[in-house]
Amino acid sequence: MDILQQIRAHLVEVAADPAAKVLDVRLLEKFDGQVSENIAESERNALIHQLAELLPSLQQDPAPLATLIEVLVRPTSYTFSRVLEIESPIDFAAGLNAPSPPINLITLLLLEKAKLRRSDADIVAGKPDIVASLIQLWLSTQETAISQKAYDVFLGLLTAEWVGQNSVDAEGRRPSEPPYRSLIWRRVFRDKDIYESIYRICSLKNAGQKGQLGKREKTVAQARLLDLLVKIDCESIRTSQIKEVEDRYGVTQNGLLEFAAVRMIDYEDDVLMNMTLIDFFANLLKHDHSMVEGFNFSSSVLSPYSSPSLDFLLHWQLHSRTLSYYLEPDRHMSLDVTYLYSRAANYLATFCSCYPERFCGSESAGVLLRVTEALKAVSPGQWAQDMIPKHDLHVLSSLPGYSLLPSSFHGTPLFLLPTRPLNAAALQTLSTVFRGPGTRTANHIETDESKPAARALYFLYLQHNPQMWVDVVKGAETVALKDVALAAIGLIEAVINASWDPLPSDGSTSPALLPTETELARKCQSSQPLPPNGVLAILAPPALEAVLSYLLRPAQTFSNLVGGGKGDVESAAYRIAAAKYDVLLSLKARLREVIQERGQLEGVMVAIDRRLSSGVLGGQSDVGGRVGTLEL
């Protein structure tokens, strides 16, 4: 008897005495994905029908059956139409409303099949009891796994057959309209009872009343709603849909988004939900005009100055309120600042990355002052012990490069980042700034000044800290401090692959007020033109003597420590060696481009090829290589 026959026979026994006969979990677990893929469709249907008949009478934990059903319906060939053909029709609403999480899960697994086709999602949209029950389960259940599954199903229905403007379904057809015009969207946003259910479940006004969630459960539902709204950010959630419903919850003009961001949360008395709300604001900026892995809901071009999300946050003064936790912490209770400072810093970093031109025109002076004060307060010992303002470094690395250009020689917080003592976060911040465009958020809009500003900042910092490359190489050779070594190597790679442009030859007319090439050379005390790209910058003093000789040396190992030193440490040493090898590969690739344009430097290429040919470790045969030490 094969496994399928054994399971079916066992289920017959359980059905005959559902109260006493215990499910054989070990037997059911033998039915895995491989078995499911190889059985005939008639056998799959028969087993699913048998399970559907057994579930209503089962008097024990149905979790093992949920797992079995999940395996059975997993193949994409098992469509929602097949689900609807089950001989014992599935009561989706009853399954979603059942007090049993396994029953909820089974129902969700079957309902999930409807998200694969717009036509199947439309069938669900025609069943308001199913949609209402799905929303209720998603927002109200205390089972996190069930809520997440319900969320996945609901979001899948809202985005059925949509993967972007050029999307096609499994049969090569293009969706005729964006998802927010589909029947399921109309059901959610134009059905009064369903639309109001979202407000009712999440509103604190009725917390603890008969039939309603308590305040704690309400806050969980609120967080779940915020998570969804980021993914479906579009006109439907920004505009009034059913005014009668919205009036009852104080919403005046911006529909569900206004309710969630402005009315729903008691942010003054609930610091944890305030944290969640600020994260929501940052995500809203980050995902503007997008939905689910970049699905574009709008033909709008993302501007460096504004967007619907930013306009919304500005209109309701949510932007300034959020920034105040970072820029003016003294205005708030110390407990709030303890939790919200980092969130506000992350929001600010997102804002700066997405809207650099807007930043330069407004909060730039206050932000630069705040970052400068935070970095000035760090002592050398704190840098050495990694007791540093990492949130302020995050903000610094997200600022437009031209905003960091010093108005005087000591007018930029960038100069406060040390390379001695070495600190991984400081090195990573320098890497981001020096690399230039292409290292920030996906929605970051680079301006014409970004590339020349990154180049100018590199040479200005190097003039301020001439020992930078000596310190960086020392850090790269400190195998004992893996994070520092990898960050140091990352800084070398960032300069090699930097996205730079030359500065203007005459005075800049842009708001960034970039220096000219002549002015930069004068500030750097150079009588020669400065290198135009990162490769030539690495091959010019003072980087040449320190960096190139380091890259051409064999890698170090860490095998001869007293008392051992193998295992994780040796693995870290190899990872550092591999990172160094990858940087040398990058140098070779970029150098080849330079040689094609300028000629010369063939001798450097020969030396690089020789080192690369010896492998990651450089052909070392000695058991224990030299281990660099860190000078603190």
XYZ file of C-alpha atoms in Angstrom:
632
model
C 0.000 0.000 0.000
C 1.522 3.365 -1.055
C 1.571 6.458 1.153
C -1.522 7.964 -0.443
C -3.599 4.847 0.148
C -2.374 4.645 3.753
C -3.402 8.226 4.423
C -6.826 7.834 2.848
C -7.458 4.646 4.821
C -6.366 6.382 8.017
C -8.682 9.327 7.366
C -11.586 6.910 6.888
C -10.843 5.499 10.345
C -10.712 8.982 11.874
C -13.999 9.942 10.200
C -15.650 6.828 11.633
C -14.735 7.866 15.193
C -13.587 11.528 15.117
C -13.642 11.862 18.900
C -11.497 8.853 19.771
C -9.321 8.077 16.760
C -6.168 10.218 16.943
C -4.583 11.575 13.790
C -1.349 9.808 12.907
C 0.884 12.878 12.558
C 3.935 10.857 11.552
C 2.007 9.221 8.709
C 0.602 12.544 7.479
C 4.084 14.110 7.498
C 5.266 11.499 5.009
C 3.105 13.197 2.389
C 5.540 15.883 1.318
C 5.831 18.181 -1.673
C 7.531 15.570 -3.825
C 4.676 13.130 -3.343
C 2.159 15.896 -4.042
C 3.801 16.789 -7.346
C 3.691 13.211 -8.574
C 0.149 12.120 -7.767
C -2.621 12.127 -10.349
C -4.983 15.094 -10.233
C -7.947 12.781 -9.661
C -6.215 11.404 -6.560
C -5.409 14.937 -5.355
C -9.044 15.961 -5.753
C -10.285 12.836 -3.971
C -7.996 13.438 -0.985
C -8.958 17.103 -0.734
C -12.643 16.193 -0.879
C -12.092 13.623 1.864
C -10.388 16.218 4.056
C -13.149 18.757 3.431
C -15.742 16.248 4.610
C -13.715 15.292 7.691
C -12.921 18.774 9.012
C -16.432 19.803 10.196
C -16.728 16.707 12.410
C -13.134 16.549 13.632
C -12.871 16.846 17.416
C -9.114 17.271 17.807
C -6.402 19.663 16.732
C -6.729 20.021 12.937
C -3.212 21.446 12.541
C -1.807 18.256 10.924
C -4.591 18.407 8.332
C -3.789 22.064 7.649
C -0.234 21.071 6.801
C -1.479 18.298 4.530
C -3.864 20.627 2.715
C -1.096 23.183 2.251
C 1.025 20.553 0.502
C -1.896 19.433 -1.649
C -2.884 22.873 -2.932
C 0.679 24.236 -3.310
C 1.075 23.462 -7.052
C 0.181 26.493 -9.196
C -1.895 24.213 -11.377
C -4.349 23.897 -8.499
C -6.420 26.999 -9.174
C -9.232 28.721 -7.312
C -11.674 27.166 -9.778
C -10.573 23.772 -8.498
C -11.174 24.953 -4.947
C -14.729 25.951 -5.854
C -15.296 22.473 -7.328
C -14.692 20.670 -4.025
C -17.738 18.445 -3.501
C -18.354 19.729 0.017
C -18.449 23.460 -0.773
C -16.083 25.539 1.323
C -17.806 28.025 3.631
C -15.049 30.623 3.524
C -16.741 33.081 5.865
C -17.338 30.405 8.492
C -13.770 29.186 8.188
C -12.368 32.687 8.591
C -14.604 33.381 11.585
C -13.885 30.052 13.302
C -12.189 30.308 16.720
C -9.654 27.676 15.631
C -6.379 28.980 14.110
C -5.815 25.763 12.115
C -9.263 26.125 10.542
C -8.462 29.760 9.795
C -5.225 28.674 8.159
C -6.868 26.002 6.034
C -9.450 28.514 4.819
C -6.752 31.056 4.002
C -4.725 28.471 2.091
C -7.720 27.777 -0.132
C -8.762 31.419 -0.470
C -5.183 32.365 -1.363
C -5.604 30.682 -4.715
C -7.899 33.529 -5.775
C -5.050 36.050 -5.777
C -3.418 34.447 -8.831
C -6.046 35.682 -11.298
C -8.028 38.904 -11.482
C -11.149 36.970 -12.454
C -10.888 34.827 -9.306
C -10.347 37.912 -7.153
C -13.488 39.334 -8.723
C -15.394 36.235 -7.587
C -14.257 36.896 -4.013
C -15.215 40.555 -4.382
C -18.735 39.406 -5.176
C -18.952 37.767 -1.729
C -19.028 40.631 0.807
C -19.221 38.226 3.750
C -15.881 36.689 2.723
C -14.169 40.087 2.319
C -15.550 41.320 5.638
C -14.455 38.152 7.446
C -10.987 38.306 5.900
C -10.485 41.898 7.076
C -11.828 41.057 10.536
C -9.470 38.095 10.872
C -6.448 40.054 9.610
C -6.925 42.956 11.994
C -8.359 41.197 15.049
C -6.758 37.791 15.493
C -4.214 37.450 18.263
C -2.393 34.747 16.317
C 0.450 36.552 14.548
C 1.003 33.824 11.971
C -2.691 33.810 11.039
C -2.786 37.592 10.782
C 0.273 37.565 8.511
C -1.307 34.933 6.278
C -4.567 36.885 6.126
C -2.571 39.999 5.251
C -0.781 38.143 2.442
C -4.098 36.900 1.060
C -5.792 40.297 1.308
C -2.874 42.122 -0.295
C -2.682 39.439 -2.971
C -6.351 39.936 -3.822
C -5.867 43.690 -4.043
C -2.930 43.251 -6.425
C -4.118 40.237 -8.409
C -2.321 39.927 -11.755
C -0.469 43.212 -11.181
C 3.335 43.358 -11.213
C 3.807 46.801 -12.720
C 2.847 48.836 -15.757
C 4.193 46.137 -18.101
C 2.700 43.199 -16.229
C 1.127 40.187 -17.884
C -0.723 37.276 -16.375
C 0.093 33.573 -16.689
C -1.552 33.503 -20.117
C 0.334 36.514 -21.469
C -2.532 38.991 -21.082
C -2.069 42.517 -19.798
C -4.384 43.695 -17.022
C -6.893 46.110 -18.507
C -6.690 48.577 -15.631
C -4.680 49.279 -12.485
C -5.604 47.140 -9.486
C -7.183 50.002 -7.531
C -9.986 50.053 -10.102
C -10.778 46.367 -9.739
C -13.890 44.900 -8.126
C -12.092 43.929 -4.917
C -10.985 47.546 -4.413
C -14.517 48.764 -5.023
C -15.783 46.252 -2.486
C -13.318 47.430 0.164
C -13.551 51.181 -0.459
C -17.110 51.625 -1.731
C -19.027 49.086 0.382
C -20.138 51.090 3.402
C -20.169 48.195 5.875
C -16.766 46.853 4.880
C -15.152 50.289 4.651
C -16.477 51.244 8.072
C -15.318 47.948 9.593
C -11.694 49.027 9.114
C -12.359 52.269 11.003
C -14.371 50.531 13.707
C -11.792 47.832 14.400
C -8.874 50.285 14.579
C -10.492 53.256 16.313
C -9.752 53.791 20.020
C -13.119 55.483 20.565
C -14.882 52.175 21.135
C -12.011 50.306 22.802
C -13.248 47.878 25.423
C -16.905 48.264 24.522
C -19.072 45.193 24.084
C -18.028 43.265 21.011
C -14.989 45.472 20.436
C -11.290 44.923 20.917
C -9.478 46.240 23.988
C -6.972 49.080 23.679
C -3.967 46.742 23.487
C -5.562 44.680 20.729
C -6.576 47.893 18.972
C -2.969 49.070 18.784
C -1.979 45.767 17.195
C -4.714 46.247 14.589
C -3.501 49.807 13.989
C 0.039 48.635 13.293
C -1.295 46.055 10.850
C -3.311 48.674 8.997
C -0.300 50.983 8.701
C 1.735 48.144 7.247
C -0.852 47.612 4.520
C -1.335 51.277 3.660
C 2.340 51.653 2.749
C 1.956 48.834 0.244
C -1.261 50.144 -1.356
C -0.429 53.840 -1.291
C -2.562 55.410 -4.043
C -5.433 57.788 -4.627
C -8.001 55.487 -3.054
C -6.492 55.808 0.410
C -5.705 59.542 0.062
C -9.140 60.789 -0.913
C -12.597 60.654 0.614
C -14.501 57.487 -0.263
C -17.633 57.352 1.920
C -18.084 60.698 3.661
C -20.741 59.442 6.048
C -18.294 56.907 7.504
C -15.351 59.292 7.560
C -17.328 62.022 9.334
C -18.008 59.667 12.244
C -14.265 59.264 12.811
C -13.238 62.908 12.360
C -11.803 62.503 8.868
C -12.154 65.672 6.817
C -10.465 65.251 3.437
C -7.815 62.537 3.063
C -9.819 59.382 3.637
C -8.282 56.280 5.163
C -4.763 57.710 5.128
C -5.862 60.676 7.223
C -7.620 58.359 9.666
C -4.558 56.153 10.070
C -1.893 58.869 10.209
C -3.737 61.692 11.968
C -6.811 60.435 13.845
C -6.319 56.811 14.774
C -3.320 56.714 17.123
C -2.965 58.302 20.539
C 0.658 59.192 19.884
C 1.067 61.456 22.924
C 0.266 58.739 25.461
C 1.573 55.696 23.589
C 5.250 56.030 22.773
C 5.426 52.583 21.167
C 2.673 53.442 18.699
C 4.361 56.778 18.097
C 7.465 54.838 17.101
C 5.352 52.756 14.739
C 3.752 55.879 13.299
C 7.101 57.567 12.595
C 8.348 54.399 10.897
C 5.167 54.525 8.811
C 5.915 58.098 7.742
C 9.430 57.102 6.656
C 8.131 54.100 4.726
C 5.482 56.265 3.108
C 8.176 58.543 1.715
C 10.321 55.601 0.684
C 7.534 53.814 -1.169
C 5.872 56.852 -2.709
C 4.068 56.068 -5.978
C 4.881 52.421 -5.405
C 3.241 49.279 -4.229
C 4.493 45.831 -3.430
C 8.095 45.524 -4.574
C 7.968 48.633 -6.735
C 4.601 48.159 -8.443
C 3.964 51.570 -9.949
C 0.451 52.865 -9.326
C 1.003 56.197 -11.001
C 2.524 57.643 -14.111
C 3.903 60.505 -12.024
C 7.621 61.166 -12.145
C 9.147 61.231 -8.686
C 10.355 64.754 -8.017
C 13.289 65.773 -5.823
C 11.074 68.550 -4.459
C 7.749 66.964 -3.565
C 5.322 64.049 -3.822
C 1.794 63.221 -2.669
C 3.161 61.580 0.484
C 5.395 64.499 1.415
C 2.621 66.970 0.657
C 0.322 65.005 2.951
C 2.867 64.942 5.781
C 3.555 68.655 5.400
C -0.121 69.578 5.257
C -0.907 67.825 8.527
C 2.348 69.063 10.139
C 3.436 65.475 10.666
C 6.782 66.217 9.028
C 7.710 69.014 11.425
C 6.361 67.102 14.413
C 8.520 64.116 13.581
C 11.660 66.151 12.954
C 11.247 67.926 16.285
C 12.169 64.724 18.123
C 15.552 64.893 16.392
C 16.181 68.607 15.975
C 14.602 69.809 19.218
C 14.733 66.944 21.700
C 14.534 69.353 24.654
C 10.932 70.111 23.707
C 9.886 66.580 24.554
C 9.877 64.315 27.585
C 13.153 62.467 28.009
C 11.397 59.083 27.873
C 9.858 59.954 24.517
C 13.213 61.109 23.138
C 14.879 57.898 24.314
C 12.603 55.879 22.043
C 11.824 58.370 19.279
C 15.175 60.039 18.554
C 16.421 57.116 16.461
C 13.077 56.831 14.630
C 13.075 60.534 13.839
C 16.680 60.292 12.632
C 15.710 57.463 10.285
C 12.774 59.519 8.995
C 15.085 62.478 8.410
C 17.603 60.277 6.587
C 14.825 58.976 4.334
C 13.577 62.496 3.667
C 17.070 63.733 2.800
C 17.662 60.824 0.437
C 14.345 61.135 -1.371
C 14.057 64.922 -1.497
C 17.576 66.408 -1.509
C 16.548 69.685 -3.111
C 13.766 70.164 -0.563
C 16.226 69.487 2.246
C 18.741 72.036 1.047
C 16.080 74.676 1.003
C 14.689 74.210 4.489
C 16.024 72.254 7.443
C 19.648 71.959 6.303
C 21.177 74.432 8.753
C 19.478 72.902 11.778
C 20.336 69.360 10.724
C 23.996 70.156 10.094
C 24.198 71.876 13.474
C 22.582 68.905 15.215
C 24.920 66.391 13.551
C 27.930 68.569 14.316
C 26.998 68.846 17.993
C 26.479 65.086 18.240
C 29.879 64.288 16.693
C 31.741 66.930 18.677
C 30.525 65.268 21.872
C 32.295 61.989 21.018
C 35.719 61.539 22.573
C 38.540 59.508 20.991
C 37.997 56.819 23.598
C 34.322 56.582 22.686
C 35.168 56.208 19.006
C 37.568 53.410 19.950
C 34.936 51.647 22.065
C 32.174 52.149 19.483
C 30.170 54.325 21.882
C 29.077 56.603 19.063
C 25.950 58.388 17.758
C 25.118 55.884 15.026
C 21.764 57.487 14.276
C 23.464 60.816 13.600
C 25.964 59.061 11.344
C 23.018 57.600 9.447
C 21.673 61.104 8.932
C 25.105 62.366 7.863
C 25.511 59.618 5.274
C 22.080 60.447 3.814
C 22.633 64.179 3.363
C 23.151 65.486 -0.175
C 26.889 65.708 -0.703
C 26.825 69.364 -1.677
C 25.193 70.255 1.666
C 28.344 68.953 3.387
C 30.742 71.184 1.476
C 32.370 73.486 4.027
C 31.720 77.175 3.871
C 34.916 77.503 5.865
C 37.645 74.950 6.447
C 35.957 73.788 9.649
C 32.409 74.177 8.444
C 31.366 70.572 7.844
C 30.604 67.718 10.250
C 32.405 65.402 7.832
C 35.736 66.599 9.223
C 34.686 65.324 12.664
C 34.823 61.718 11.472
C 38.156 60.238 12.563
C 40.296 57.536 11.030
C 42.295 57.316 14.250
C 41.084 55.716 16.378
C 39.434 53.565 13.766
C 35.702 52.982 13.919
C 33.721 50.841 11.489
C 30.660 53.104 11.406
C 32.776 56.192 10.731
C 34.549 54.422 7.869
C 31.234 53.278 6.421
C 29.905 56.842 6.558
C 32.974 58.116 4.709
C 32.463 55.361 2.139
C 28.890 56.446 1.461
C 29.820 60.121 1.138
C 32.889 59.568 -1.062
C 31.223 57.020 -3.322
C 28.677 59.545 -4.531
C 25.334 58.801 -6.230
C 23.850 55.353 -6.359
C 24.356 54.275 -2.736
C 21.161 55.477 -1.134
C 17.479 54.614 -1.287
C 15.874 53.351 -4.462
C 13.784 56.533 -4.784
C 16.739 58.862 -4.260
C 16.795 61.560 -6.916
C 20.339 62.552 -7.763
C 20.966 66.090 -8.944
C 23.713 67.382 -11.210
C 25.751 68.452 -8.174
C 25.894 65.041 -6.470
C 28.838 63.618 -8.397
C 31.176 66.635 -8.315
C 30.294 67.220 -4.662
C 31.359 63.684 -3.701
C 34.700 64.208 -5.433
C 35.250 67.572 -3.774
C 34.465 66.150 -0.345
C 37.003 63.377 -0.805
C 39.862 65.755 -1.583
C 38.833 68.262 1.099
C 38.696 65.530 3.723
C 42.045 64.169 2.586
C 43.549 67.632 2.928
C 42.066 67.881 6.413
C 43.285 64.387 7.364
C 46.440 63.568 5.324
C 46.991 60.364 7.328
C 43.650 58.926 6.272
C 44.992 56.217 3.953
C 47.755 55.177 6.356
C 45.118 54.738 9.055
C 42.711 52.952 6.707
C 45.346 50.435 5.579
C 46.268 49.804 9.195
C 42.614 49.062 9.906
C 42.341 46.803 6.868
C 45.279 44.766 8.181
C 43.796 44.433 11.655
C 42.366 40.962 11.236
C 41.512 40.807 14.933
C 38.813 43.468 14.397
C 36.800 42.047 11.544
C 34.196 44.826 11.311
C 36.844 47.536 11.229
C 38.918 45.646 8.650
C 35.940 45.094 6.348
C 34.839 48.718 6.705
C 38.362 49.901 5.855
C 38.455 47.682 2.774
C 34.979 48.968 1.904
C 36.282 52.538 1.962
C 39.021 51.637 -0.532
C 36.440 49.997 -2.776
C 34.089 52.995 -2.478
C 36.737 55.400 -3.784
C 37.801 53.040 -6.590
C 34.191 52.733 -7.789
C 33.168 56.292 -6.934
C 30.683 58.052 -9.196
C 32.376 61.420 -9.701
C 32.199 64.332 -12.116
C 34.477 67.365 -12.453
C 33.539 70.634 -10.814
C 32.400 73.590 -12.909
C 35.157 75.613 -14.506
C 33.536 78.883 -13.484
C 31.305 79.982 -10.630
C 28.351 77.670 -9.924
C 24.897 79.115 -10.468
C 23.132 76.252 -8.688
C 21.829 76.466 -5.100
C 24.621 74.065 -4.112
C 27.303 76.717 -4.777
C 29.957 74.212 -5.742
C 33.570 75.418 -5.830
C 35.384 75.521 -9.141
C 38.250 73.165 -9.985
C 40.690 75.990 -9.369
C 39.188 76.787 -5.964
C 39.248 73.131 -4.929
C 42.878 72.743 -5.980
C 43.772 75.872 -4.019
C 41.996 74.608 -0.887
C 43.851 71.320 -1.248
C 47.153 73.158 -1.762
C 47.702 71.425 -5.079
C 49.477 73.048 -8.011
C 48.369 70.224 -10.316
C 44.855 69.280 -11.478
C 43.278 66.861 -9.046
C 42.506 63.292 -10.266
C 39.161 63.191 -12.086
C 38.056 59.748 -10.884
C 38.458 57.331 -8.010
C 40.924 55.004 -9.718
C 43.393 57.786 -10.409
C 42.813 59.149 -6.915
C 43.898 55.774 -5.484
C 46.932 55.790 -7.783
C 47.961 59.289 -6.696
C 49.693 60.351 -3.475
C 49.032 59.938 -0.628
C 46.831 56.908 -1.422
C 49.352 55.374 -3.830
C 52.039 54.564 -1.274
C 49.661 53.105 1.295
C 46.768 51.544 -0.613
C 48.361 50.011 -3.717
C 51.166 48.349 -1.772
C 48.571 46.954 0.661
C 46.426 45.527 -2.122
C 49.422 43.852 -3.763
C 50.628 42.205 -0.554
C 49.575 38.615 0.278
C 46.646 38.313 2.652
C 47.181 37.667 6.312
C 46.056 34.615 8.242
C 45.302 34.233 11.903
C 46.279 30.672 12.653
C 49.112 30.994 15.133
C 47.388 32.707 18.027
C 48.455 31.566 21.449
C 45.966 28.964 22.621
C 44.427 28.335 19.236
C 42.864 30.885 16.954
C 41.183 28.685 14.388
C 37.498 28.269 13.694
C 35.545 31.535 13.579
C 38.667 33.685 13.672
C 40.235 31.892 10.741
C 36.937 32.200 8.878
C 36.950 35.952 9.545
C 40.527 36.189 8.255
C 39.526 34.490 5.015
C 36.493 36.751 4.634
C 38.753 39.788 4.985
C 41.188 38.316 2.464
C 38.315 37.672 0.034
C 37.056 41.234 0.414
C 40.547 42.554 -0.313
C 40.779 40.305 -3.383
C 37.420 41.603 -4.660
C 38.650 45.179 -4.306
C 41.704 44.331 -6.371
C 39.405 42.892 -9.038
C 37.439 46.145 -9.024
C 40.636 48.131 -9.348
C 41.662 46.049 -12.340
C 38.296 46.552 -14.067
C 38.266 50.310 -13.528
C 41.942 50.629 -14.390
C 41.333 48.903 -17.708
C 38.803 51.637 -18.559
C 41.334 54.332 -17.667
C 44.083 52.708 -19.775
C 41.745 52.536 -22.767
C 41.126 56.280 -22.453
C 44.560 57.522 -21.439
C 47.127 54.784 -22.032
C 50.008 54.435 -19.525
C 49.680 52.577 -16.204
C 50.281 49.197 -17.908
C 52.925 48.415 -15.304
C 50.353 48.729 -12.535
C 48.057 46.385 -14.454
C 50.832 43.794 -14.732
C 51.435 43.932 -10.981
C 47.721 43.550 -10.293
C 47.446 40.551 -12.630
C 50.421 38.930 -10.916
C 48.817 39.320 -7.491
C 45.413 38.115 -8.689
C 46.946 35.016 -10.242
C 48.170 33.892 -6.830
C 44.625 33.610 -5.454
C 42.765 35.071 -2.491
C 45.508 34.409 0.054
C 48.329 35.325 -2.271
C 50.000 31.915 -2.354
C 50.994 31.933 1.298
C 52.333 28.675 2.610
C 53.253 29.852 6.065
C 50.890 28.687 8.782
C 50.622 31.984 10.585
C 50.868 35.317 8.880
C 51.550 38.625 10.456
C 48.619 39.972 12.417
C 48.136 43.718 12.378
C 47.547 45.473 15.646
C 45.410 48.499 16.214
C 46.958 51.681 17.518
C 44.437 53.299 19.815
